[in-house]
Coordinates of N, CA and C in Angstrom, one line a residue:
M1 N -7.6 -115.8 -6.4 CA -7.0 -114.5 -6.1 C -7.8 -113.8 -5.0
K2 N -7.0 -113.4 -3.9 CA -7.7 -112.8 -2.8 C -7.8 -111.3 -3.1
P3 N -8.9 -110.6 -2.6 CA -9.1 -109.2 -2.9 C -8.0 -108.4 -2.2
M4 N -7.7 -107.3 -2.8 CA -6.7 -106.3 -2.2 C -7.5 -105.3 -1.4
I5 N -7.2 -105.3 -0.1 CA -8.0 -104.5 0.9 C -7.0 -103.6 1.6
P6 N -7.3 -102.3 1.5 CA -6.4 -101.3 2.2 C -6.6 -101.4 3.7
M7 N -5.6 -101.0 4.4 CA -5.7 -100.9 5.9 C -6.6 -99.7 6.2
I8 N -7.6 -99.9 6.9 CA -8.6 -98.9 7.3 C -8.6 -98.7 8.8
P9 N -8.4 -97.5 9.3 CA -8.4 -97.3 10.7 C -9.8 -97.5 11.3
Q10 N -9.9 -98.0 12.5 CA -11.2 -98.2 13.1 C -11.8 -96.9 13.5
K11 N -11.0 -95.8 13.7 CA -11.6 -94.6 14.2 C -10.9 -93.4 13.4
V12 N -11.7 -92.5 12.9 CA -11.2 -91.4 12.1 C -10.8 -90.3 13.1
M13 N -9.7 -89.6 12.9 CA -9.2 -88.5 13.8 C -10.3 -87.4 13.8
S14 N -10.6 -87.1 15.0 CA -11.7 -86.1 15.2 C -11.3 -84.7 14.8
K15 N -10.0 -84.4 14.6 CA -9.6 -83.1 14.2 C -9.7 -82.8 12.7
R16 N -10.0 -83.9 11.9 CA -10.2 -83.7 10.5 C -11.5 -83.1 10.2
S17 N -11.6 -82.3 9.1 CA -12.8 -81.7 8.7 C -13.7 -82.8 8.0
P18 N -15.0 -82.6 8.0 CA -15.8 -83.6 7.3 C -15.4 -83.8 5.8
A19 N -15.0 -82.8 5.1 CA -14.6 -82.9 3.7 C -13.4 -83.8 3.6
M20 N -12.4 -83.6 4.5 CA -11.2 -84.4 4.5 C -11.5 -85.8 4.8
D21 N -12.5 -86.1 5.8 CA -12.8 -87.4 6.1 C -13.5 -88.1 4.9
I22 N -14.4 -87.4 4.2 CA -15.0 -88.1 3.1 C -14.0 -88.4 2.0
S23 N -13.1 -87.4 1.7 CA -12.1 -87.7 0.7 C -11.2 -88.9 1.1
R24 N -10.9 -89.0 2.3 CA -10.1 -90.1 2.8 C -10.8 -91.4 2.6
F25 N -12.1 -91.4 2.9 CA -13.0 -92.6 2.7 C -13.0 -93.0 1.3
L26 N -13.2 -92.0 0.4 CA -13.2 -92.3 -1.1 C -11.9 -92.9 -1.5
N27 N -10.8 -92.4 -1.0 CA -9.5 -93.0 -1.3 C -9.4 -94.4 -0.9
H28 N -9.9 -94.7 0.3 CA -9.9 -96.1 0.7 C -10.7 -97.0 -0.2
L29 N -11.9 -96.5 -0.6 CA -12.7 -97.3 -1.5 C -12.0 -97.6 -2.8
A30 N -11.3 -96.6 -3.3 CA -10.7 -96.7 -4.6 C -9.5 -97.7 -4.6
Q31 N -9.0 -98.1 -3.4 CA -7.9 -99.0 -3.3 C -8.3 -100.4 -3.4
Y32 N -9.6 -100.7 -3.3 CA -10.0 -102.1 -3.3 C -9.9 -102.7 -4.7
S33 N -9.5 -104.0 -4.8 CA -9.5 -104.7 -6.0 C -9.8 -106.2 -5.8
G34 N -10.7 -106.8 -6.6 CA -11.1 -108.1 -6.4 C -11.4 -108.8 -7.7
E35 N -11.3 -110.1 -7.8 CA -11.6 -110.8 -9.0 C -13.1 -110.8 -9.3
N36 N -13.4 -110.6 -10.5 CA -14.8 -110.5 -11.0 C -15.6 -109.5 -10.1
T37 N -14.9 -108.4 -9.9 CA -15.5 -107.3 -9.1 C -15.2 -106.0 -9.7
F38 N -16.2 -105.1 -9.9 CA -16.0 -103.8 -10.5 C -16.0 -102.8 -9.4
N39 N -15.0 -102.0 -9.3 CA -14.9 -100.9 -8.3 C -15.4 -99.6 -8.9
P40 N -16.5 -99.1 -8.6 CA -17.0 -97.9 -9.3 C -16.1 -96.7 -9.1
W41 N -15.3 -96.6 -8.1 CA -14.5 -95.4 -7.8 C -13.0 -95.7 -8.2
A42 N -12.7 -96.8 -8.9 CA -11.4 -97.1 -9.4 C -11.3 -97.7 -10.8
D43 N -12.4 -98.4 -11.2 CA -12.3 -99.1 -12.4 C -13.1 -98.4 -13.5
H44 N -12.7 -98.7 -14.8 CA -13.3 -98.0 -15.9 C -13.3 -99.0 -17.1
D45 N -14.5 -99.0 -17.8 CA -14.6 -99.9 -19.0 C -15.1 -99.0 -20.1
E46 N -14.2 -98.8 -21.1 CA -14.5 -97.9 -22.2 C -15.6 -98.4 -23.1
N47 N -16.0 -99.7 -23.0 CA -17.0 -100.3 -23.8 C -18.4 -99.7 -23.4
Y48 N -18.5 -99.4 -22.1 CA -19.8 -99.0 -21.5 C -19.8 -97.5 -21.0
E49 N -18.6 -97.0 -20.7 CA -18.6 -95.7 -20.0 C -17.9 -94.6 -20.8
I50 N -18.2 -93.4 -20.4 CA -17.6 -92.2 -21.0 C -16.2 -92.0 -20.3
E51 N -15.4 -91.2 -20.9 CA -14.0 -91.0 -20.4 C -13.9 -90.5 -19.0
K52 N -14.8 -89.6 -18.6 CA -14.8 -89.0 -17.3 C -15.6 -89.7 -16.2
A53 N -15.9 -91.0 -16.5 CA -16.8 -91.7 -15.6 C -16.3 -91.8 -14.2
L54 N -15.0 -92.1 -14.0 CA -14.5 -92.2 -12.6 C -14.6 -90.9 -11.8
A55 N -14.3 -89.8 -12.5 CA -14.4 -88.5 -11.8 C -15.8 -88.2 -11.4
I56 N -16.7 -88.5 -12.3 CA -18.2 -88.3 -12.0 C -18.7 -89.1 -10.9
R57 N -18.3 -90.4 -10.8 CA -18.8 -91.3 -9.8 C -18.2 -90.9 -8.4
R58 N -17.0 -90.5 -8.4 CA -16.3 -90.0 -7.2 C -17.0 -88.7 -6.7
A59 N -17.3 -87.8 -7.6 CA -18.0 -86.6 -7.2 C -19.4 -86.9 -6.7
N60 N -20.1 -87.8 -7.4 CA -21.4 -88.2 -7.0 C -21.4 -88.7 -5.5
L61 N -20.6 -89.6 -5.2 CA -20.6 -90.1 -3.8 C -20.2 -89.1 -2.8
K62 N -19.2 -88.3 -3.2 CA -18.8 -87.2 -2.3 C -19.9 -86.2 -2.0
D63 N -20.6 -85.8 -3.0 CA -21.8 -84.9 -2.8 C -22.9 -85.6 -2.0
Y64 N -23.1 -86.8 -2.3 CA -24.2 -87.6 -1.6 C -23.9 -87.7 -0.1
L65 N -22.7 -88.0 0.2 CA -22.3 -88.2 1.6 C -22.2 -86.8 2.3
T66 N -21.8 -85.8 1.6 CA -21.7 -84.5 2.3 C -23.0 -84.0 2.7
L67 N -24.1 -84.3 1.9 CA -25.4 -83.8 2.3 C -26.0 -84.6 3.5
R68 N -25.4 -85.7 3.8 CA -26.0 -86.6 4.8 C -25.2 -86.8 6.1
I69 N -23.9 -86.8 6.0 CA -23.1 -87.0 7.2 C -23.3 -85.9 8.2
G70 N -23.7 -86.3 9.4 CA -24.0 -85.3 10.4 C -25.5 -85.0 10.5
G71 N -26.3 -85.4 9.5 CA -27.7 -85.2 9.6 C -28.6 -86.4 9.4
A72 N -28.1 -87.4 8.8 CA -28.9 -88.6 8.5 C -29.3 -89.3 9.8
R73 N -30.6 -89.8 9.8 CA -31.2 -90.4 11.0 C -31.0 -91.9 11.1
I74 N -30.9 -92.5 9.9 CA -30.7 -94.0 9.8 C -29.8 -94.4 8.7
L75 N -29.2 -95.6 8.8 CA -28.4 -96.1 7.8 C -29.0 -97.4 7.3
L76 N -29.3 -97.5 6.0 CA -29.8 -98.7 5.5 C -28.7 -99.4 4.6
V77 N -28.4 -100.7 5.0 CA -27.3 -101.4 4.4 C -27.8 -102.6 3.6
A78 N -27.7 -102.6 2.3 CA -28.1 -103.7 1.5 C -26.9 -104.6 1.2
E79 N -27.0 -105.5 0.2 CA -25.9 -106.5 0.0 C -24.7 -106.0 -0.8
A80 N -24.9 -105.6 -2.1 CA -23.8 -105.3 -2.9 C -24.3 -104.3 -4.0
C81 N -23.4 -103.6 -4.6 CA -23.7 -102.7 -5.7 C -24.1 -103.5 -7.0
G82 N -25.1 -103.0 -7.7 CA -25.6 -103.7 -8.8 C -25.2 -103.0 -10.1
Y83 N -25.2 -103.7 -11.2 CA -24.8 -103.1 -12.5 C -25.7 -102.1 -13.0
Q84 N -27.0 -102.1 -12.6 CA -27.9 -101.1 -13.1 C -28.0 -99.9 -12.1
G85 N -27.4 -100.0 -11.0 CA -27.5 -99.0 -10.0 C -26.1 -98.3 -9.7
G86 N -25.5 -98.7 -8.6 CA -24.3 -98.0 -8.1 C -23.1 -98.2 -9.0
H87 N -23.1 -99.2 -9.8 CA -22.0 -99.4 -10.8 C -21.8 -98.1 -11.6
F88 N -22.9 -97.6 -12.1 CA -22.8 -96.4 -13.0 C -23.0 -95.1 -12.3
S89 N -23.7 -95.1 -11.2 CA -24.0 -93.9 -10.4 C -22.9 -93.5 -9.4
G90 N -22.3 -94.6 -8.8 CA -21.4 -94.4 -7.8 C -22.0 -94.2 -6.4
I91 N -23.3 -94.4 -6.3 CA -24.1 -94.3 -5.1 C -24.9 -95.5 -4.8
A92 N -24.8 -96.1 -3.6 CA -25.6 -97.3 -3.3 C -27.1 -97.1 -3.5
M93 N -27.7 -98.1 -4.1 CA -29.1 -98.2 -4.3 C -29.7 -96.9 -5.0
T94 N -28.9 -96.4 -5.9 CA -29.3 -95.2 -6.7 C -28.9 -95.4 -8.1
C95 N -29.8 -95.2 -9.0 CA -29.5 -95.4 -10.5 C -29.4 -94.1 -11.2
E96 N -28.8 -94.2 -12.4 CA -28.6 -93.0 -13.3 C -29.8 -92.2 -13.6
R97 N -31.0 -92.9 -13.8 CA -32.2 -92.1 -14.1 C -32.6 -91.2 -13.0
M98 N -32.3 -91.5 -11.8 CA -32.6 -90.6 -10.7 C -31.7 -89.3 -10.8
L99 N -30.4 -89.5 -11.2 CA -29.5 -88.4 -11.3 C -29.8 -87.5 -12.5
L100 N -30.5 -88.1 -13.5 CA -30.8 -87.4 -14.7 C -32.2 -86.9 -14.8
D101 N -32.9 -87.0 -13.7 CA -34.3 -86.6 -13.6 C -35.2 -87.3 -14.6
F102 N -34.9 -88.6 -14.9 CA -35.8 -89.4 -15.7 C -36.6 -90.4 -14.8
H103 N -36.5 -90.3 -13.5 CA -37.2 -91.2 -12.6 C -38.5 -90.6 -12.2
P104 N -39.5 -91.4 -12.1 CA -40.9 -90.8 -11.7 C -41.0 -90.4 -10.3
A105 N -40.1 -90.8 -9.4 CA -40.3 -90.5 -8.0 C -39.1 -89.8 -7.3
V106 N -37.9 -90.0 -7.9 CA -36.7 -89.6 -7.2 C -36.0 -88.6 -8.2
T107 N -35.6 -87.4 -7.7 CA -35.0 -86.4 -8.5 C -33.5 -86.3 -8.1
S108 N -32.8 -85.7 -9.0 CA -31.3 -85.4 -8.7 C -31.2 -84.5 -7.5
A109 N -32.1 -83.6 -7.3 CA -32.0 -82.7 -6.2 C -32.1 -83.4 -4.9
M110 N -32.9 -84.5 -4.8 CA -33.1 -85.3 -3.6 C -31.8 -86.0 -3.3
V111 N -31.1 -86.5 -4.4 CA -29.9 -87.3 -4.2 C -28.7 -86.5 -4.0
L112 N -28.4 -85.5 -4.8 CA -27.2 -84.8 -4.9 C -27.3 -83.3 -4.5
G113 N -28.5 -82.8 -4.5 CA -28.7 -81.3 -4.3 C -28.5 -80.5 -5.6
H114 N -28.3 -81.2 -6.7 CA -28.1 -80.6 -8.0 C -28.3 -81.7 -9.1
R115 N -28.4 -81.2 -10.3 CA -28.5 -82.2 -11.4 C -27.3 -83.0 -11.6
G116 N -27.4 -84.3 -11.8 CA -26.2 -85.1 -12.0 C -25.9 -85.4 -13.4
N117 N -24.8 -86.2 -13.6 CA -24.3 -86.6 -14.9 C -24.3 -88.1 -15.0
R118 N -24.4 -88.6 -16.2 CA -24.4 -90.0 -16.4 C -22.9 -90.4 -16.7
T119 N -22.6 -91.7 -16.5 CA -21.3 -92.2 -16.8 C -21.4 -93.3 -17.9
S120 N -22.6 -93.8 -18.1 CA -22.7 -94.8 -19.2 C -22.7 -94.0 -20.6
R121 N -22.3 -94.7 -21.6 CA -22.2 -94.1 -22.9 C -23.5 -94.2 -23.7
K122 N -23.9 -93.0 -24.1 CA -25.1 -93.0 -25.0 C -25.0 -93.8 -26.3
D123 N -23.7 -93.8 -26.8 CA -23.5 -94.4 -28.1 C -23.0 -95.8 -28.0
S124 N -23.0 -96.4 -26.8 CA -22.5 -97.8 -26.6 C -23.5 -98.8 -27.3
P125 N -23.0 -99.6 -28.2 CA -23.9 -100.6 -28.9 C -24.3 -101.7 -27.9
L126 N -23.6 -101.8 -26.8 CA -23.9 -102.8 -25.8 C -25.0 -102.5 -24.9
L127 N -25.5 -101.2 -25.0 CA -26.7 -100.8 -24.1 C -27.9 -100.9 -24.9
K128 N -29.0 -101.2 -24.2 CA -30.3 -101.2 -24.8 C -30.7 -99.7 -25.2
P129 N -31.6 -99.6 -26.2 CA -32.0 -98.2 -26.6 C -32.5 -97.3 -25.5
I130 N -33.3 -97.9 -24.6 CA -33.8 -97.1 -23.5 C -32.6 -96.7 -22.5
Q131 N -31.6 -97.5 -22.4 CA -30.5 -97.2 -21.6 C -29.6 -96.2 -22.2
Q132 N -29.5 -96.3 -23.6 CA -28.8 -95.2 -24.3 C -29.4 -93.9 -24.1
E133 N -30.8 -93.9 -24.1 CA -31.5 -92.6 -24.1 C -31.5 -92.0 -22.7
K134 N -31.8 -92.8 -21.7 CA -32.1 -92.3 -20.3 C -31.1 -92.8 -19.2
G135 N -30.2 -93.7 -19.6 CA -29.3 -94.2 -18.6 C -29.9 -95.5 -17.9
F136 N -29.2 -96.0 -17.0 CA -29.7 -97.3 -16.3 C -30.7 -97.0 -15.3
N137 N -31.6 -98.0 -15.1 CA -32.6 -98.0 -14.1 C -32.6 -99.3 -13.3
E138 N -32.6 -99.2 -12.0 CA -32.6 -100.4 -11.1 C -33.9 -100.5 -10.3
P139 N -34.7 -101.5 -10.6 CA -36.0 -101.6 -9.9 C -35.9 -101.7 -8.3
T140 N -34.9 -102.4 -7.8 CA -34.7 -102.4 -6.3 C -34.4 -101.0 -5.8
D141 N -33.6 -100.3 -6.5 CA -33.3 -98.9 -6.0 C -34.6 -98.1 -5.9
S142 N -35.5 -98.2 -6.9 CA -36.7 -97.5 -6.9 C -37.6 -97.9 -5.7
V143 N -37.7 -99.2 -5.4 CA -38.5 -99.6 -4.3 C -37.9 -99.0 -3.0
V144 N -36.6 -99.1 -2.8 CA -36.0 -98.6 -1.5 C -36.3 -97.1 -1.4
W145 N -35.9 -96.3 -2.4 CA -36.1 -94.9 -2.3 C -37.6 -94.5 -2.0
K146 N -38.5 -95.1 -2.8 CA -39.9 -94.8 -2.7 C -40.4 -95.2 -1.3
A147 N -40.0 -96.3 -0.8 CA -40.5 -96.8 0.5 C -40.0 -95.8 1.6
C148 N -38.8 -95.4 1.5 CA -38.3 -94.4 2.5 C -39.0 -93.1 2.5
L149 N -39.3 -92.6 1.3 CA -40.0 -91.3 1.2 C -41.5 -91.5 1.7
E150 N -42.1 -92.6 1.3 CA -43.5 -92.9 1.7 C -43.6 -93.1 3.2
A151 N -42.5 -93.5 3.8 CA -42.6 -93.8 5.3 C -42.4 -92.5 6.0
G152 N -42.2 -91.3 5.3 CA -42.1 -90.0 6.0 C -40.7 -89.5 6.2
L153 N -39.7 -90.2 5.6 CA -38.3 -89.7 5.7 C -38.1 -88.7 4.6
S154 N -37.3 -87.7 4.9 CA -36.9 -86.8 3.9 C -35.7 -87.4 3.2
P155 N -35.3 -86.9 2.0 CA -34.2 -87.6 1.3 C -32.9 -87.6 2.0
R156 N -32.7 -86.6 3.0 CA -31.4 -86.5 3.7 C -31.5 -87.2 5.1
D157 N -32.7 -87.8 5.4 CA -32.8 -88.5 6.7 C -32.2 -89.8 6.6
F158 N -32.1 -90.4 5.4 CA -31.6 -91.8 5.4 C -30.4 -91.9 4.5
L159 N -29.5 -92.7 4.9 CA -28.2 -92.9 4.1 C -28.2 -94.4 3.6
L160 N -28.0 -94.6 2.4 CA -28.0 -95.9 1.7 C -26.5 -96.4 1.5
W161 N -26.3 -97.7 1.8 CA -25.0 -98.2 1.7 C -25.2 -99.7 1.3
N162 N -24.0 -100.4 1.0 CA -24.0 -101.8 0.8 C -22.9 -102.4 1.6
I163 N -23.2 -103.6 2.2 CA -22.2 -104.2 3.1 C -21.0 -104.6 2.2
F164 N -21.2 -104.9 1.0 CA -20.0 -105.1 0.0 C -20.3 -103.9 -1.0
P165 N -19.6 -102.8 -0.9 CA -19.9 -101.6 -1.6 C -19.6 -101.6 -3.1
F166 N -19.0 -102.7 -3.6 CA -18.5 -102.8 -4.9 C -19.5 -103.7 -5.8
H167 N -19.2 -103.8 -7.1 CA -20.1 -104.6 -7.9 C -19.6 -105.9 -8.3
P168 N -20.1 -107.0 -7.7 CA -19.6 -108.4 -8.1 C -20.4 -108.9 -9.3
Y169 N -19.7 -109.3 -10.3 CA -20.4 -109.8 -11.5 C -19.9 -111.2 -11.9
K170 N -20.7 -111.8 -12.8 CA -20.4 -113.1 -13.2 C -19.2 -113.1 -14.2
K171 N -18.3 -114.0 -14.1 CA -17.1 -114.0 -14.9 C -17.4 -113.9 -16.4
G172 N -16.8 -112.9 -17.0 CA -16.9 -112.7 -18.5 C -18.1 -111.8 -18.9
N173 N -18.9 -111.3 -17.9 CA -20.1 -110.5 -18.2 C -20.3 -109.4 -17.2
L174 N -19.8 -108.3 -17.6 CA -19.8 -107.1 -16.6 C -21.2 -106.7 -16.3
L175 N -22.2 -106.8 -17.2 CA -23.5 -106.4 -16.9 C -24.4 -107.5 -16.4
T176 N -23.9 -108.1 -15.3 CA -24.6 -109.1 -14.5 C -24.3 -108.8 -13.0
N177 N -25.1 -109.5 -12.2 CA -24.8 -109.4 -10.7 C -24.6 -110.8 -10.2
R178 N -23.8 -110.9 -9.2 CA -23.6 -112.2 -8.5 C -23.6 -111.9 -7.0
T179 N -23.9 -113.0 -6.2 CA -23.9 -112.9 -4.8 C -22.4 -112.8 -4.3
P180 N -22.1 -111.8 -3.4 CA -20.7 -111.7 -2.9 C -20.4 -112.9 -2.0
S181 N -19.1 -113.3 -2.1 CA -18.7 -114.4 -1.2 C -18.6 -114.0 0.2
E182 N -18.4 -115.0 1.1 CA -18.2 -114.7 2.5 C -17.0 -113.8 2.7
E183 N -15.9 -114.1 2.0 CA -14.7 -113.3 2.1 C -14.9 -111.9 1.6
E184 N -15.7 -111.7 0.6 CA -16.0 -110.3 0.1 C -16.9 -109.6 1.1
L185 N -17.8 -110.3 1.7 CA -18.7 -109.6 2.7 C -17.9 -109.2 3.9
A186 N -16.9 -110.0 4.3 CA -16.0 -109.7 5.4 C -15.2 -108.4 5.1
A187 N -14.7 -108.4 3.8 CA -13.9 -107.3 3.4 C -14.7 -106.0 3.4
G188 N -15.9 -106.1 2.9 CA -16.8 -104.9 2.8 C -17.2 -104.4 4.1
L189 N -17.2 -105.2 5.2 CA -17.6 -104.8 6.5 C -16.7 -103.6 7.0
A190 N -15.4 -103.7 6.6 CA -14.5 -102.6 7.0 C -14.9 -101.3 6.6
Y191 N -15.5 -101.2 5.4 CA -15.9 -99.9 4.8 C -17.2 -99.4 5.5
T192 N -18.0 -100.3 5.9 CA -19.2 -99.9 6.7 C -18.8 -99.4 8.1
R193 N -17.8 -100.0 8.7 CA -17.3 -99.5 10.0 C -16.7 -98.1 9.8
E194 N -16.0 -97.9 8.7 CA -15.4 -96.5 8.5 C -16.5 -95.5 8.2
L195 N -17.5 -95.9 7.5 CA -18.6 -95.0 7.2 C -19.3 -94.6 8.6
L196 N -19.5 -95.5 9.4 CA -20.1 -95.2 10.7 C -19.2 -94.4 11.6
S197 N -17.9 -94.5 11.4 CA -17.0 -93.6 12.1 C -17.1 -92.1 11.7
L198 N -17.6 -91.9 10.4 CA -17.9 -90.6 9.9 C -19.2 -90.1 10.4
T199 N -20.2 -90.9 10.4 CA -21.6 -90.5 10.7 C -21.9 -90.4 12.2
G200 N -21.1 -91.2 12.9 CA -21.5 -91.4 14.3 C -22.5 -92.5 14.4
P201 N -22.9 -92.9 15.6 CA -23.8 -94.0 15.8 C -25.2 -93.7 15.1
L202 N -25.7 -94.7 14.3 CA -27.0 -94.5 13.7 C -27.7 -95.8 13.8
P203 N -29.1 -95.8 13.9 CA -29.8 -97.0 13.8 C -29.5 -97.7 12.5
L204 N -29.3 -99.0 12.5 CA -28.9 -99.8 11.4 C -30.1 -100.6 10.9
F205 N -30.4 -100.5 9.6 CA -31.4 -101.3 9.0 C -30.7 -102.2 7.9
A206 N -30.8 -103.5 8.0 CA -30.2 -104.4 7.1 C -31.2 -104.9 6.1
I207 N -30.9 -104.6 4.8 CA -31.8 -105.0 3.7 C -31.3 -106.4 3.1
G208 N -32.0 -107.4 3.5 CA -31.6 -108.8 3.1 C -30.7 -109.5 4.1
K209 N -30.7 -110.8 4.0 CA -30.1 -111.7 5.0 C -28.6 -111.6 5.0
K210 N -28.0 -111.4 3.8 CA -26.5 -111.3 3.7 C -26.0 -110.1 4.5
S211 N -26.7 -109.0 4.4 CA -26.3 -107.8 5.2 C -26.6 -108.0 6.6
E212 N -27.8 -108.5 6.9 CA -28.2 -108.7 8.3 C -27.2 -109.7 9.1
N213 N -26.9 -110.8 8.4 CA -26.0 -111.8 9.1 C -24.6 -111.3 9.3
T214 N -24.1 -110.5 8.3 CA -22.8 -110.0 8.4 C -22.6 -109.0 9.5
L215 N -23.6 -108.1 9.6 CA -23.6 -107.0 10.6 C -23.8 -107.6 12.0
T216 N -24.7 -108.6 12.1 CA -25.0 -109.2 13.4 C -23.8 -110.0 13.9
A217 N -23.2 -110.7 13.0 CA -22.0 -111.5 13.4 C -20.9 -110.6 13.9
A218 N -20.8 -109.3 13.4 CA -19.8 -108.4 13.7 C -20.1 -107.7 15.0
G219 N -21.3 -108.0 15.6 CA -21.7 -107.4 16.9 C -22.6 -106.2 16.8
F220 N -23.1 -105.8 15.6 CA -24.0 -104.7 15.5 C -25.4 -105.1 15.8
T221 N -26.1 -104.2 16.3 CA -27.6 -104.4 16.5 C -28.3 -103.8 15.3
V222 N -29.0 -104.7 14.6 CA -29.7 -104.2 13.4 C -31.1 -104.6 13.4
T223 N -31.9 -103.9 12.6 CA -33.3 -104.2 12.2 C -33.3 -104.9 10.9
G224 N -33.6 -106.1 10.8 CA -33.6 -106.8 9.5 C -34.8 -106.6 8.7
L225 N -34.6 -106.3 7.4 CA -35.7 -106.1 6.5 C -35.7 -107.0 5.3
R226 N -36.8 -107.5 4.8 CA -36.8 -108.3 3.7 C -36.3 -107.6 2.5
H227 N -35.5 -108.3 1.7 CA -34.9 -107.7 0.5 C -36.1 -107.5 -0.5
P228 N -36.2 -106.3 -1.2 CA -37.3 -106.1 -2.1 C -37.4 -107.0 -3.3
A229 N -36.2 -107.6 -3.7 CA -36.2 -108.4 -4.9 C -37.0 -109.7 -4.8
N230 N -37.3 -110.3 -5.9 CA -38.0 -111.6 -5.9 C -39.3 -111.6 -5.1
G231 N -40.1 -110.6 -5.4 CA -41.4 -110.5 -4.8 C -41.5 -110.0 -3.4
G232 N -40.4 -109.4 -2.9 CA -40.3 -109.0 -1.5 C -40.6 -107.5 -1.3
A233 N -41.0 -106.8 -2.3 CA -41.2 -105.3 -2.2 C -42.2 -104.9 -1.2
N234 N -43.4 -105.5 -1.2 CA -44.5 -105.1 -0.3 C -44.1 -105.5 1.1
I235 N -43.4 -106.6 1.3 CA -43.0 -106.9 2.7 C -42.0 -105.9 3.2
F236 N -41.0 -105.6 2.3 CA -40.0 -104.6 2.7 C -40.7 -103.2 3.1
R237 N -41.6 -102.8 2.3 CA -42.3 -101.5 2.6 C -43.0 -101.5 4.0
S238 N -43.7 -102.6 4.2 CA -44.5 -102.7 5.5 C -43.5 -102.8 6.7
Q239 N -42.4 -103.6 6.5 CA -41.5 -103.8 7.6 C -40.8 -102.4 7.9
L240 N -40.4 -101.7 6.9 CA -39.8 -100.4 7.1 C -40.7 -99.4 7.8
K241 N -41.9 -99.3 7.4 CA -42.9 -98.4 8.0 C -43.1 -98.8 9.5
E242 N -43.2 -100.1 9.8 CA -43.4 -100.6 11.1 C -42.2 -100.3 12.0
A243 N -41.0 -100.5 11.5 CA -39.8 -100.3 12.2 C -39.6 -98.8 12.5
L244 N -39.9 -97.9 11.6 CA -39.8 -96.5 11.8 C -40.8 -95.9 12.7
A245 N -42.0 -96.6 12.7 CA -43.1 -96.1 13.6 C -42.7 -96.3 15.1

C-alpha cells in the first residue's frame, strides 16, 4: 500500500500571514496516511491516548512553529518521529516530559512559551508506571536539546524537524520504531521543503545518514552530524559545537 501524500506547493504565497501559513502546513501534515505509520496530527489510538490528543498535538506544533518561524537561525533535521517523542508531543525531537516540566534540562516555556499538556493516558495499563506518572521520555530528544543549549543556542534559535515527520512503527506494535523506507523518506522531503518555504533559507544540519543522504540527493547543502543513538551522543555534541563555531 502506497502512502497517501497531499499535493504540496513548492512555494507558499507571500501575501498569507504566518498564522495562515502554519495552519495550512498543519493541514497538509494531517492529510498523510501510510501503512504501519502513525500520523501525530491525524491519527488517534484510544488505548494509549486521551480523547483530546489530536487537538493538543496540533496546538503544540502550531505554538512551537509560531515561536520560531522568522527567528530561528538553524534547522536540524533528524530521521523520523519516535514513539517516545513526537508521537505523543506532536513536536519533532521533543518528548512529553519536556512539556510537563518533568525534564531536568528542558522546560515547557523553552518549547512552547507556556506549560503544555500530555496526550498519553495516565490510566492506560499499556504504559509503564513512570510513563503513567510523568509521560513519555525520549533519550535522543534529551541529547539533542541539551547539546543545542550547551552550544550557546537559545531555545528559539534552533528549529527541530524530521525528514519523515511521522512515526513509522513495526507491524502490530505501535510502541516501537522502525527505519522509514526510501519511499517514505522521499514523501517526507516534501514537508521539509514546505517548512523551509515558511522559514526562508536556513543552514541545514542533518542528524543521521538517512536525513543527510535524502537532503543531499535533493540538492540541499547540509552539515552532517552523527546520530546520538547507539553510542553517538558525544560525537554529536562535539560535531554540533564545531559546526556552530
